[in-house]
XYZ file of C-alpha atoms in Angstrom:
346
model
C -29.317 -20.540 1.539
C -26.827 -17.646 1.197
C -23.093 -18.227 0.884
C -22.418 -17.069 4.425
C -25.026 -19.412 5.898
C -23.740 -22.285 3.768
C -20.150 -21.823 4.950
C -21.244 -21.627 8.587
C -23.251 -24.835 8.136
C -20.196 -26.584 6.693
C -18.124 -25.351 9.613
C -20.641 -26.850 12.044
C -20.522 -30.177 10.246
C -16.735 -30.124 10.570
C -17.010 -29.522 14.286
C -16.213 -25.800 14.364
C -18.351 -23.368 16.320
C -19.895 -20.505 14.351
C -18.745 -16.964 15.063
C -21.129 -14.872 17.088
C -22.407 -11.646 15.503
C -21.192 -9.384 18.288
C -19.710 -5.896 17.841
C -16.501 -6.971 19.635
C -16.092 -9.785 17.150
C -14.876 -13.346 17.208
C -12.886 -15.200 14.561
C -15.087 -16.850 11.960
C -13.896 -20.430 11.330
C -16.183 -20.819 8.342
C -14.968 -17.709 6.571
C -11.374 -18.557 7.455
C -11.700 -21.996 5.828
C -13.223 -20.409 2.750
C -10.382 -17.898 2.435
C -7.735 -20.555 3.036
C -9.162 -22.627 0.203
C -9.105 -19.656 -2.156
C -5.566 -18.560 -1.271
C -4.275 -22.105 -1.726
C -4.899 -21.615 -5.452
C -2.893 -18.371 -5.638
C 0.590 -18.706 -7.238
C 2.055 -16.395 -4.578
C 2.596 -15.957 -0.867
C -0.745 -14.421 0.062
C -2.332 -13.110 3.220
C -5.770 -11.690 3.862
C -7.764 -10.037 6.610
C -11.507 -9.437 6.496
C -13.808 -7.850 9.075
C -17.485 -6.993 9.048
C -17.566 -3.779 11.073
C -21.272 -4.131 11.835
C -20.982 -7.502 13.590
C -17.279 -7.800 14.320
C -17.050 -11.100 12.446
C -13.517 -11.443 11.118
C -11.162 -13.887 9.469
C -7.506 -13.909 8.516
C -5.005 -16.090 6.696
C -1.358 -15.275 7.464
C -2.844 -12.306 9.288
C 0.223 -11.563 11.412
C 2.915 -12.486 8.898
C 5.222 -9.775 7.599
C 4.832 -8.689 3.988
C 6.736 -6.229 1.830
C 4.579 -3.131 2.059
C 5.061 -1.622 -1.395
C 2.838 1.496 -1.393
C 0.348 0.316 1.233
C 2.565 1.884 3.927
C 1.681 5.299 2.500
C -1.582 5.091 4.422
C 0.402 5.513 7.664
C 1.978 8.698 6.286
C -1.508 9.981 5.442
C -2.890 9.269 8.917
C 0.068 10.930 10.627
C -0.259 13.987 8.373
C -3.905 14.430 9.333
C -3.110 13.940 13.015
C -0.505 16.694 12.766
C -3.054 18.894 10.993
C -5.537 18.235 13.811
C -2.875 19.380 16.282
C -2.181 22.562 14.314
C 1.333 21.373 13.373
C 0.707 20.967 9.637
C -1.205 23.328 7.357
C -3.039 21.331 4.717
C -3.732 24.517 2.751
C -0.069 25.578 2.582
C 1.484 25.430 -0.869
C 4.672 23.609 -1.770
C 6.842 24.536 -4.770
C 8.106 21.489 -6.660
C 11.864 21.427 -7.295
C 14.013 19.179 -9.529
C 15.341 17.338 -6.464
C 11.788 16.368 -5.493
C 11.127 14.233 -8.562
C 10.842 10.467 -8.076
C 10.373 7.597 -10.495
C 7.717 4.926 -10.412
C 4.057 5.695 -9.887
C 2.442 9.113 -9.887
C 1.740 12.120 -12.086
C 3.569 15.064 -10.506
C 6.863 14.112 -12.162
C 5.331 14.706 -15.576
C 4.717 18.384 -14.843
C 7.075 21.344 -14.946
C 9.117 22.562 -11.999
C 7.568 25.326 -9.958
C 4.074 23.851 -9.629
C 2.582 24.752 -6.260
C 0.207 22.043 -5.018
C -1.200 22.341 -1.526
C -0.182 19.872 1.161
C -3.682 18.422 0.839
C -3.061 17.984 -2.901
C 0.165 16.114 -2.135
C -1.581 13.740 0.251
C -4.333 13.192 -2.302
C -1.847 12.286 -5.032
C 0.085 10.047 -2.634
C -3.121 8.047 -2.201
C -5.086 8.168 -5.457
C -2.162 7.813 -7.907
C 0.338 6.465 -5.342
C 2.567 9.389 -6.362
C 6.147 8.803 -5.207
C 7.159 12.450 -5.604
C 4.293 13.493 -3.338
C 5.096 10.678 -0.918
C 8.691 11.712 -0.273
C 7.638 15.330 0.220
C 4.999 14.201 2.719
C 7.452 11.914 4.538
C 9.637 14.991 5.067
C 6.616 17.074 6.092
C 5.665 14.643 8.870
C 9.221 14.354 10.187
C 10.795 11.479 8.263
C 10.594 7.687 8.612
C 11.555 7.832 12.299
C 8.574 10.077 13.064
C 6.233 7.763 11.142
C 7.526 4.781 13.106
C 7.275 6.610 16.432
C 3.632 7.317 15.608
C 3.041 3.666 14.710
C 4.652 2.320 17.887
C 2.852 4.893 20.011
C -0.430 3.786 18.444
C 0.196 0.143 19.314
C 1.243 -1.197 15.917
C 3.871 -3.885 16.417
C 4.821 -4.762 12.839
C 3.955 -1.778 10.629
C 7.112 0.093 9.687
C 8.366 2.580 7.103
C 11.965 1.582 6.433
C 13.030 4.505 4.263
C 12.094 7.187 1.792
C 11.379 6.433 -1.860
C 14.672 8.136 -2.756
C 16.622 5.761 -0.511
C 14.555 2.818 -1.733
C 15.278 3.578 -5.395
C 18.938 4.449 -4.750
C 19.433 1.153 -2.889
C 18.844 -0.709 -6.155
C 22.004 0.869 -7.589
C 23.957 0.402 -4.370
C 23.461 -3.339 -4.903
C 25.671 -2.933 -7.979
C 28.350 -0.881 -6.231
C 28.478 0.949 -2.877
C 29.760 4.025 -4.710
C 26.223 4.644 -5.949
C 25.210 5.541 -2.400
C 26.426 9.021 -3.335
C 23.917 9.423 -6.182
C 21.944 12.653 -5.900
C 18.138 12.747 -6.150
C 18.509 14.090 -9.706
C 20.938 11.265 -10.565
C 18.520 8.612 -9.323
C 15.620 10.155 -11.192
C 17.676 10.365 -14.400
C 18.242 6.613 -14.180
C 14.464 6.088 -14.004
C 13.179 8.578 -16.564
C 13.591 9.843 -20.103
C 13.234 13.531 -19.233
C 16.019 15.385 -21.121
C 16.515 17.928 -18.326
C 17.727 15.066 -16.110
C 19.161 12.583 -18.597
C 21.148 14.828 -20.962
C 23.726 15.994 -18.389
C 24.064 12.449 -17.032
C 24.461 10.430 -20.221
C 27.786 8.956 -19.073
C 26.366 7.886 -15.707
C 23.321 6.291 -17.336
C 25.489 4.360 -19.803
C 27.785 3.174 -16.985
C 24.926 1.920 -14.814
C 23.291 0.163 -17.756
C 26.537 -1.625 -18.602
C 27.058 -2.747 -15.006
C 23.404 -3.785 -14.658
C 23.619 -5.984 -17.739
C 26.998 -7.450 -16.836
C 25.967 -8.362 -13.289
C 22.258 -9.074 -13.912
C 20.924 -6.430 -11.549
C 17.420 -7.905 -11.413
C 18.811 -11.186 -10.096
C 20.994 -9.406 -7.529
C 17.959 -7.533 -6.233
C 15.728 -10.630 -6.251
C 18.194 -12.477 -4.006
C 17.357 -10.007 -1.251
C 13.574 -10.130 -1.592
C 13.217 -11.780 1.814
C 15.400 -9.249 3.646
C 12.957 -6.921 5.401
C 15.404 -4.023 5.649
C 15.502 -3.812 1.860
C 11.730 -3.289 1.627
C 10.136 0.152 1.528
C 8.163 -0.916 4.574
C 6.760 -3.818 6.541
C 3.038 -4.572 6.909
C 0.705 -7.329 8.057
C -2.885 -7.939 6.944
C -4.285 -7.558 10.462
C -2.496 -4.317 11.330
C -3.381 -2.668 8.027
C -6.964 -3.746 8.653
C -6.860 -2.181 12.089
C -5.707 1.134 10.618
C -8.465 1.063 8.005
C -11.019 0.336 10.718
C -9.742 3.324 12.677
C -10.239 5.559 9.651
C -13.741 4.212 9.045
C -14.745 4.496 12.712
C -13.056 7.940 12.894
C -10.826 7.031 15.838
C -7.350 7.570 14.314
C -7.886 11.323 13.888
C -10.689 13.865 14.147
C -13.995 12.995 12.445
C -13.406 15.743 9.872
C -9.903 14.419 9.110
C -11.176 10.848 8.782
C -13.894 12.006 6.403
C -11.201 13.619 4.224
C -9.151 10.442 4.276
C -12.169 8.362 3.274
C -12.909 10.730 0.386
C -9.335 10.337 -0.831
C -9.488 6.561 -0.598
C -12.792 6.523 -2.482
C -11.205 8.648 -5.238
C -8.578 5.941 -5.914
C -7.397 5.981 -9.540
C -5.329 2.766 -9.423
C -6.235 -0.879 -8.955
C -9.564 -0.976 -10.761
C -8.941 -4.683 -11.425
C -8.352 -5.422 -7.750
C -10.942 -5.123 -4.943
C -13.472 -3.069 -6.989
C -13.239 -5.173 -10.153
C -16.331 -7.356 -9.817
C -18.231 -5.289 -7.256
C -21.252 -3.043 -7.730
C -20.871 -1.296 -4.364
C -18.553 1.613 -3.454
C -14.972 0.924 -2.378
C -12.413 3.146 -0.635
C -8.989 1.580 -1.111
C -5.198 1.850 -1.450
C -3.028 -0.350 -3.640
C 0.611 -1.397 -3.615
C 2.739 -2.837 -6.409
C 6.308 -3.927 -6.965
C 8.001 -6.688 -8.919
C 5.993 -9.809 -8.095
C 3.964 -7.846 -5.547
C 0.335 -6.799 -5.822
C -1.697 -5.594 -2.826
C -5.024 -3.927 -2.217
C -6.800 -2.931 0.970
C -9.846 -0.892 1.752
C -13.368 -0.467 2.978
C -16.123 -2.113 0.955
C -19.480 -0.405 1.483
C -21.600 -3.518 1.008
C -25.379 -3.599 1.333
C -25.023 -5.385 4.672
C -22.566 -2.830 6.039
C -18.925 -1.823 5.809
C -16.366 -4.590 5.302
C -12.639 -4.050 5.810
C -10.529 -6.178 3.472
C -6.743 -6.421 3.134
C -5.211 -8.629 0.426
C -1.397 -8.911 0.311
C 0.388 -10.983 -2.343
C 4.137 -11.342 -2.863
C 6.305 -13.546 -5.049
C 3.505 -13.711 -7.595
C 4.245 -15.640 -10.778
C 2.539 -15.227 -14.112
C 0.739 -12.084 -15.215
C 0.151 -9.482 -12.507
C -3.161 -8.713 -14.222
C -4.258 -12.260 -13.405
C -3.197 -11.801 -9.789
C -5.195 -8.555 -9.672
C -8.228 -10.427 -10.998
C -7.865 -12.959 -8.191
C -8.003 -10.127 -5.649
C -11.199 -8.952 -7.323
C -12.662 -12.435 -7.213
C -11.792 -12.694 -3.513
C -13.554 -9.397 -2.859
C -16.662 -10.619 -4.666
C -16.612 -13.815 -2.624
C -16.314 -11.816 0.612
C -19.191 -9.500 -0.307
C -21.350 -12.462 -1.340
C -20.547 -14.127 1.968
C -21.809 -11.180 4.018
C -24.550 -9.845 1.741
C -25.898 -13.214 0.664
C -27.074 -14.091 4.162
C -29.158 -10.945 4.653
């Protein structure tokens, strides 16, 4: 007996009706119980959404709860960019010249290059996805019209919870505003200097860097920031497992943009360079995915191209304790369990 059949049999014994394998889909009580049992062992607040696109069978735990997005919200920026390209309002082949004020800390590779590089808009979207590049992300947020335009697109598309609160610049600068409101006036170059060791940025700002370090140590900046972890306005964005899953399904089914645009998005997601220890870790089938990380936060979401068909999976985990690498492994183990559940019965 395969894992899927076993779980359904247990569900029947417990008095739950099995989900019907219909394209429209019905919640799967057996899979839900299995996922609940697994997440109960996670040292974090965790939510998950899983859907077999071939049958519509789906399950969720904390599916509609709000989670800090970290970089998973970048997928909404990508979809909007391709929709604008479809409408002739954004040229993916146009080149953009990188300037000092574009550089952002955190993830990505563009900040390690020299000024004056001229990636295409398509290159920027690619880096935003496959290396979660924050420099590329803020450029693309501007290109699509800013956070308000992203949120108008999301509301117009029927997403209730998904939201981009701010740019990466504002998100990083907020950390210093927690110390003192005067830091709201920090320039993009100031913020980047506080997050890098690049002499071009740090040398002229040595006094500022020393001042912020003194204040951070004296007031325990990490603790000040942690006290606001549950305040949604302080997050980069807001997501839920179910709504992220819906967006992924739209990309896979080629309904969120033109078929050609969706194919490009899927190629980018399949070229992911981060999160090898997450969804793909223990799998031997292709995965197209996007990660998100922050302090105590580790997410992954994507399409798993299992032998039985495509599975959408979204795993969100916040307030994680212990090693993040261990939390990433748990995401990988969940993905293996999900694939075994669907593939093992066929």
